[in-house]
Coordinates of N, CA and C in Angstrom, one line a residue:
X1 N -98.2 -15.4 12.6 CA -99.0 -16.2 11.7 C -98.5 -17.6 11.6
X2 N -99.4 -18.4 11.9 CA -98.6 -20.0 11.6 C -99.2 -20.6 10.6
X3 N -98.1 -20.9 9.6 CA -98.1 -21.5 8.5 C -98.6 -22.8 8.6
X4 N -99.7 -22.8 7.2 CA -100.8 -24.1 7.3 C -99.8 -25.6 6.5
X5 N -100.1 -26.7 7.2 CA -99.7 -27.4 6.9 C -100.5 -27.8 5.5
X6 N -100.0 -27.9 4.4 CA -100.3 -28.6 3.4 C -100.2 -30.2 2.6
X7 N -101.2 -30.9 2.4 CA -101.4 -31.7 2.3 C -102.2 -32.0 0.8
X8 N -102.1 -33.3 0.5 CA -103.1 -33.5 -0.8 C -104.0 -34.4 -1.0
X9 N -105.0 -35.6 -1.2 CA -105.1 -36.4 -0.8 C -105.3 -37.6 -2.2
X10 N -105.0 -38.5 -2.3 CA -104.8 -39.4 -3.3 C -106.1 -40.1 -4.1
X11 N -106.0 -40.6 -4.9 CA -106.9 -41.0 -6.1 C -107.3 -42.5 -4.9
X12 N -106.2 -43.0 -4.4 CA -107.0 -44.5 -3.1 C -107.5 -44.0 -1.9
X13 N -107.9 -42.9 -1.4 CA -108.0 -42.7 -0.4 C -107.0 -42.1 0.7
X14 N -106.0 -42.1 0.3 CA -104.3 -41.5 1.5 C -104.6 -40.6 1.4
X15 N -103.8 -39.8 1.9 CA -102.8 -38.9 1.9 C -101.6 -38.4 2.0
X16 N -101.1 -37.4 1.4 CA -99.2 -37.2 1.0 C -99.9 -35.9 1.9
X17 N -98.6 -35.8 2.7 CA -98.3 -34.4 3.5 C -97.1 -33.9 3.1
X18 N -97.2 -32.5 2.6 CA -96.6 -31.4 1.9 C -94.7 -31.0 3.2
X19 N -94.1 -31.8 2.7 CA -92.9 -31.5 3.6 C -91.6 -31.5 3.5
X20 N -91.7 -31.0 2.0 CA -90.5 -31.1 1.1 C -89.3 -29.9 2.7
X21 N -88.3 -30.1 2.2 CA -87.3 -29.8 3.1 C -87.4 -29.5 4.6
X22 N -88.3 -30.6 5.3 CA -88.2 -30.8 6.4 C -87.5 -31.1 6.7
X23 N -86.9 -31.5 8.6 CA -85.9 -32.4 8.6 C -86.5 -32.6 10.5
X24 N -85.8 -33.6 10.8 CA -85.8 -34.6 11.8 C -85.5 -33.3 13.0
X25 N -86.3 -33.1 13.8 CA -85.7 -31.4 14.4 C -85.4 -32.0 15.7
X26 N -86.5 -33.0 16.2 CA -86.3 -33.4 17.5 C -87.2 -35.0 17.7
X27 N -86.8 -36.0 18.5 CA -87.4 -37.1 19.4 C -87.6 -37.2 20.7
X28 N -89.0 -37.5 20.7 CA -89.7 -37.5 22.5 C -89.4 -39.0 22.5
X29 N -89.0 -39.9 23.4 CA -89.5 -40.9 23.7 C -90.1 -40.7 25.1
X30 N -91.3 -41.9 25.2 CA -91.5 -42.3 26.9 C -92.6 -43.1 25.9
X31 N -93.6 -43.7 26.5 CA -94.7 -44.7 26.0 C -94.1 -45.1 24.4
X32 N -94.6 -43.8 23.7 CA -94.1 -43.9 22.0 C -93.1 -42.8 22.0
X33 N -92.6 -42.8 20.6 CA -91.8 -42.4 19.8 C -92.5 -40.8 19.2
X34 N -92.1 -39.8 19.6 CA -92.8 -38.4 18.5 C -91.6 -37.9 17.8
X35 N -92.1 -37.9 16.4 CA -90.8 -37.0 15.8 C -91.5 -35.6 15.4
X36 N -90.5 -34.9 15.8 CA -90.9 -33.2 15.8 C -90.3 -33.0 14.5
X37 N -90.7 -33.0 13.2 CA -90.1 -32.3 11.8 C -90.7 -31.0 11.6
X38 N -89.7 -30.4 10.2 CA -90.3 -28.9 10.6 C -89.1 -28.4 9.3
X39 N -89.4 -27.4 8.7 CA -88.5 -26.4 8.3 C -88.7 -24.9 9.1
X40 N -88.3 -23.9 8.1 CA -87.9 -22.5 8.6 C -89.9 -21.7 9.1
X41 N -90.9 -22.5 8.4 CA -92.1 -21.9 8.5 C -93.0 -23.0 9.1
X42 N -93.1 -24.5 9.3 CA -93.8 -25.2 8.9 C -93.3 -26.4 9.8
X43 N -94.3 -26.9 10.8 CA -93.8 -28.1 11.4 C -94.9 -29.2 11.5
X44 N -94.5 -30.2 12.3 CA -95.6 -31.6 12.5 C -95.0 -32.2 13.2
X45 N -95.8 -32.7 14.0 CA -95.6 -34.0 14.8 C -96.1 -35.0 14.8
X46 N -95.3 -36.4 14.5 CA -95.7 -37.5 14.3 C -95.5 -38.2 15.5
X47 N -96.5 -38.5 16.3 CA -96.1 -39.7 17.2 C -96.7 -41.2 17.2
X48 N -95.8 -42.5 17.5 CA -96.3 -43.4 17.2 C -95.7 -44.4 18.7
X49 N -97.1 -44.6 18.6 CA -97.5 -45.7 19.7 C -97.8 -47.2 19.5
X50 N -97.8 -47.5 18.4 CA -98.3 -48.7 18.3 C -96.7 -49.3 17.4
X51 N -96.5 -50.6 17.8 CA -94.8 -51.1 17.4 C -95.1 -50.6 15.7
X52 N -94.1 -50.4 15.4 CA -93.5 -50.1 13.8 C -92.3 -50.9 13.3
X53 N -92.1 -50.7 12.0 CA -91.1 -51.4 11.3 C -90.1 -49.9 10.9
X54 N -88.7 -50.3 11.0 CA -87.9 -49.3 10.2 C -86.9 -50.2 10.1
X55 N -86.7 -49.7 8.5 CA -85.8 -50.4 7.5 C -84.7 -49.4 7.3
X56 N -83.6 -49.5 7.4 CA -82.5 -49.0 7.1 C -81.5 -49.8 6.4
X57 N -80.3 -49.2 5.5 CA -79.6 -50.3 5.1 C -79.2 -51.5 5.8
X58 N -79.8 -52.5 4.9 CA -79.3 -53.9 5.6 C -79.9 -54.4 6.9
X59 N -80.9 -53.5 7.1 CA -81.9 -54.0 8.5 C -82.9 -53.6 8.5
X60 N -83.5 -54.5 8.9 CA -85.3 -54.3 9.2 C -85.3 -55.1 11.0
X61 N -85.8 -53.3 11.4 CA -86.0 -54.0 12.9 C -87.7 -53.8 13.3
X62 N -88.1 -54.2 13.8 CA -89.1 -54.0 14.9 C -88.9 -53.7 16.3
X63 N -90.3 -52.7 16.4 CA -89.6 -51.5 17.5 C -91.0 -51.5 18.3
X64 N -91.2 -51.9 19.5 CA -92.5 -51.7 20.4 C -91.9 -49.8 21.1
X65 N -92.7 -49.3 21.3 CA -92.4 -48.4 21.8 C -92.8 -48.3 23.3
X66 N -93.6 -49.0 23.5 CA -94.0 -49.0 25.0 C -92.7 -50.6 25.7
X67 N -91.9 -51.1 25.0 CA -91.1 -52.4 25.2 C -89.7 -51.6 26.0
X68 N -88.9 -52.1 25.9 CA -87.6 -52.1 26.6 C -86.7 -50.8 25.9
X69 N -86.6 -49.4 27.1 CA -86.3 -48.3 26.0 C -85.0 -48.4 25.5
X70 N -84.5 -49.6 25.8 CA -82.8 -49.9 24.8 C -83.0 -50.4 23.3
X71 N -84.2 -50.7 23.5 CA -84.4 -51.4 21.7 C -85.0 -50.6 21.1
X72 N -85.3 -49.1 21.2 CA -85.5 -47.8 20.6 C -84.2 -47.4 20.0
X73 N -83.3 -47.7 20.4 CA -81.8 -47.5 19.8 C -81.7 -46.7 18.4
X74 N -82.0 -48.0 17.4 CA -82.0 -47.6 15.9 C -82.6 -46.3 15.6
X75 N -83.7 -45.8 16.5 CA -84.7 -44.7 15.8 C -83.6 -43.5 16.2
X76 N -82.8 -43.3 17.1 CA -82.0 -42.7 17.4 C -81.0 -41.8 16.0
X77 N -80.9 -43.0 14.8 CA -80.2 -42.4 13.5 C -81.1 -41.7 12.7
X78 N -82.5 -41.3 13.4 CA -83.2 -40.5 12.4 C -83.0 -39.0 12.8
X79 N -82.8 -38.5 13.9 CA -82.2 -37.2 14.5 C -81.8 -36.7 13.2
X80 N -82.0 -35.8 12.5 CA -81.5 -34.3 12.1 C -81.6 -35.3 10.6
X81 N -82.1 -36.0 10.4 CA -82.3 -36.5 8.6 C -83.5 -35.7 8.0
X82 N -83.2 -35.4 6.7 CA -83.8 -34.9 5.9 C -85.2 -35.8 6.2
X83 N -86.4 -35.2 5.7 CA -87.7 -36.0 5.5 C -88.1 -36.1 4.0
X84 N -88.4 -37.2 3.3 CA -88.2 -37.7 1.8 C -90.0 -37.5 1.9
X85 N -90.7 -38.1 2.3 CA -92.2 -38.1 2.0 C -92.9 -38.8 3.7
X86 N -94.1 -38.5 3.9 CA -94.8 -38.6 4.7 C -96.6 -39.1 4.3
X87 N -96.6 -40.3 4.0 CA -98.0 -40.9 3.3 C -98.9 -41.7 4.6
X88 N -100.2 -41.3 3.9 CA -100.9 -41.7 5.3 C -101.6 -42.9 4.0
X89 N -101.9 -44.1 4.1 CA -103.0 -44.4 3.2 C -104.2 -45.6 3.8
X90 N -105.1 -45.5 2.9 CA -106.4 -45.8 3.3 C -106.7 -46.9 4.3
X91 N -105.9 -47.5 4.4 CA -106.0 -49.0 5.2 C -105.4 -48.4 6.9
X92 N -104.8 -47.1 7.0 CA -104.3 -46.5 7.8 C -102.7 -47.3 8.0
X93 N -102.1 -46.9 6.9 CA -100.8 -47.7 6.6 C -100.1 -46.1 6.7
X94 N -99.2 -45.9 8.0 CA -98.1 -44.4 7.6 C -96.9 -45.0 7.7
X95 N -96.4 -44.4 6.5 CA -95.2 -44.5 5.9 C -94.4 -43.4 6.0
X96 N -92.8 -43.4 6.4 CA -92.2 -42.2 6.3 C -91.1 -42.5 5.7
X97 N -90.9 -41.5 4.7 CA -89.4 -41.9 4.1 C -88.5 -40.9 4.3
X98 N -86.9 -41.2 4.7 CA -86.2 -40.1 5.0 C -84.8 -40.6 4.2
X99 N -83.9 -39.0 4.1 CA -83.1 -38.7 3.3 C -81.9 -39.9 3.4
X100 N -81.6 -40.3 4.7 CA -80.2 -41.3 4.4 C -80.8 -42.9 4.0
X101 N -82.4 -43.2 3.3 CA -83.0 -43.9 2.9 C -83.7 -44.6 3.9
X102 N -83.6 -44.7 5.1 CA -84.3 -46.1 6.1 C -86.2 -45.1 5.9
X103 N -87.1 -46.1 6.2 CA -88.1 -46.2 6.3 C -89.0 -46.2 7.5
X104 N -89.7 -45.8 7.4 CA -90.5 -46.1 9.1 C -91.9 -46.3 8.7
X105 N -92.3 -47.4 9.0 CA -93.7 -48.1 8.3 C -94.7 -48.2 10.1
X106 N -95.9 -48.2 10.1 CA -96.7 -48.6 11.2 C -98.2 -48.6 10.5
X107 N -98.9 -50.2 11.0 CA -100.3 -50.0 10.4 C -100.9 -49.6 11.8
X108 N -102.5 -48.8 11.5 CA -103.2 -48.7 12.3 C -104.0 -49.6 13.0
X109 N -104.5 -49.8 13.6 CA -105.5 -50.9 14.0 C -105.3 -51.3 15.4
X110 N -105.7 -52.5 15.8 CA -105.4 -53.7 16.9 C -105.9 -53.1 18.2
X111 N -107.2 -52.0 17.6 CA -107.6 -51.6 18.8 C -107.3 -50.5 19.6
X112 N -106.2 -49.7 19.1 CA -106.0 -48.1 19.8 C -105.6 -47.6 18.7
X113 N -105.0 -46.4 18.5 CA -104.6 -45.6 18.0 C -103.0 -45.1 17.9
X114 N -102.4 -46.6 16.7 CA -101.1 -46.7 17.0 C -100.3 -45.3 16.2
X115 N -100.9 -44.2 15.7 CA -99.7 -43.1 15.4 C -101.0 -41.8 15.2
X116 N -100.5 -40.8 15.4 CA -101.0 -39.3 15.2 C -100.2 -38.2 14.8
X117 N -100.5 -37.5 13.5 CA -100.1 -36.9 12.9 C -100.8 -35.5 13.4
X118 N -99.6 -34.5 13.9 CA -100.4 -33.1 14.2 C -99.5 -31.6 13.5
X119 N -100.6 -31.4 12.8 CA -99.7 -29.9 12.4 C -99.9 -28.6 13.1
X120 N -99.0 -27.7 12.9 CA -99.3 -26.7 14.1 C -100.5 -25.5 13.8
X121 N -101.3 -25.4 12.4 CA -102.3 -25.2 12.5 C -103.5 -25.8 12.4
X122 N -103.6 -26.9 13.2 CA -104.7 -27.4 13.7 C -105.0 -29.0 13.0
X123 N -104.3 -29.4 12.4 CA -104.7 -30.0 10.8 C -104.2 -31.3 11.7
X124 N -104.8 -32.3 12.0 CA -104.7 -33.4 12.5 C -105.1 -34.6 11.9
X125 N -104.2 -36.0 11.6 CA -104.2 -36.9 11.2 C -104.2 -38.2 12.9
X126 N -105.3 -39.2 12.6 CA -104.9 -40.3 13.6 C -105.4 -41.5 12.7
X127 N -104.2 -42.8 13.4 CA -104.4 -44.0 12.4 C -106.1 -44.6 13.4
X128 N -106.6 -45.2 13.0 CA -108.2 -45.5 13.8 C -107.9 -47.0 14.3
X129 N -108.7 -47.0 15.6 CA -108.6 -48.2 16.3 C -109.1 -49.6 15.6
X130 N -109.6 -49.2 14.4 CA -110.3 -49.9 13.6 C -109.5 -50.3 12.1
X131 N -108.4 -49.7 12.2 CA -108.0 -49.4 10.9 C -108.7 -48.3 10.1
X132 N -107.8 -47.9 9.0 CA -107.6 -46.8 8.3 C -107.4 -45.4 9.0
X133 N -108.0 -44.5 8.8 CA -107.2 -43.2 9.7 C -108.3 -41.9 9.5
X134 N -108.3 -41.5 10.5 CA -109.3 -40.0 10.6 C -108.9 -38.7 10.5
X135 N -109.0 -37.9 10.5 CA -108.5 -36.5 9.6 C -109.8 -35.0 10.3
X136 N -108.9 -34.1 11.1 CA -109.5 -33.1 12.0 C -108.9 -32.3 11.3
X137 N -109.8 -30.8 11.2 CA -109.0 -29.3 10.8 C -108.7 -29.1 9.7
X138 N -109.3 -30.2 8.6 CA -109.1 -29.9 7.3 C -109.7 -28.6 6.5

């Protein structure tokens, strides 16, 4: 049986995805960036294609993911971190926050489909080529 991803959706339009004691299980690079989180019942994949911001102590980098795969570097310290919150919100703004504090911010827009959110029972999040974000399997 695979456990349904849970989610809520906010008073502005977002949504918070239910992922209390996840953690950083695995990273795909090649075009974009996918992080595979997950606990003992429950996983998701986030992949992002379109450049993002991640803030960590004392730095704020920008990161193309289709750019030069040596300046992917930093995303590298997210491996095996706890996952703090995962918010999608209405403007198609995903935000991730993780345990040793850095941040990973990406807006949607500019024409493709810079990040996608997939859970393993079917429950699918994508940010829209238009901005804001569309929502499958709910």
């Amino acid at each position: 049986m695979v456990a349904r991803l849970n989610f809520r959706r906010s008073s502005e339009g977002g949504v918070h995805l239910e992922c209390a004691g996840f953690d950083v299980l695995q990273l795909r690079i090649d075009w974009a960036v996918t992080f595979v989180m997950g606990d003992q019942e429950r996983s998701l994949e986030v992949r992002v294609e379109g450049p993002f911001e991640l803030r960590t102590a004392g730095a704020v980098t920008r990161i193309r993911p289709e750019g030069d795969a040596v300046d992917l570097a930093p995303v590298l310290g997210l491996v095996r971190q706890s996952v703090e919150n995962v918010d999608v919100f209405r403007e198609g703004l995903l935000v991730i926050g993780f345990g040793c504090g850095a941040t990973l911010s990406v807006l949607a827009g500019d024409g493709f489909e810079a990040w996608q959110i997939s859970g393993q029972s079917g429950v699918m999040f994508t940010g829209d080529a238009d901005g804001g974000f569309v929502t499958w399997g709910t």
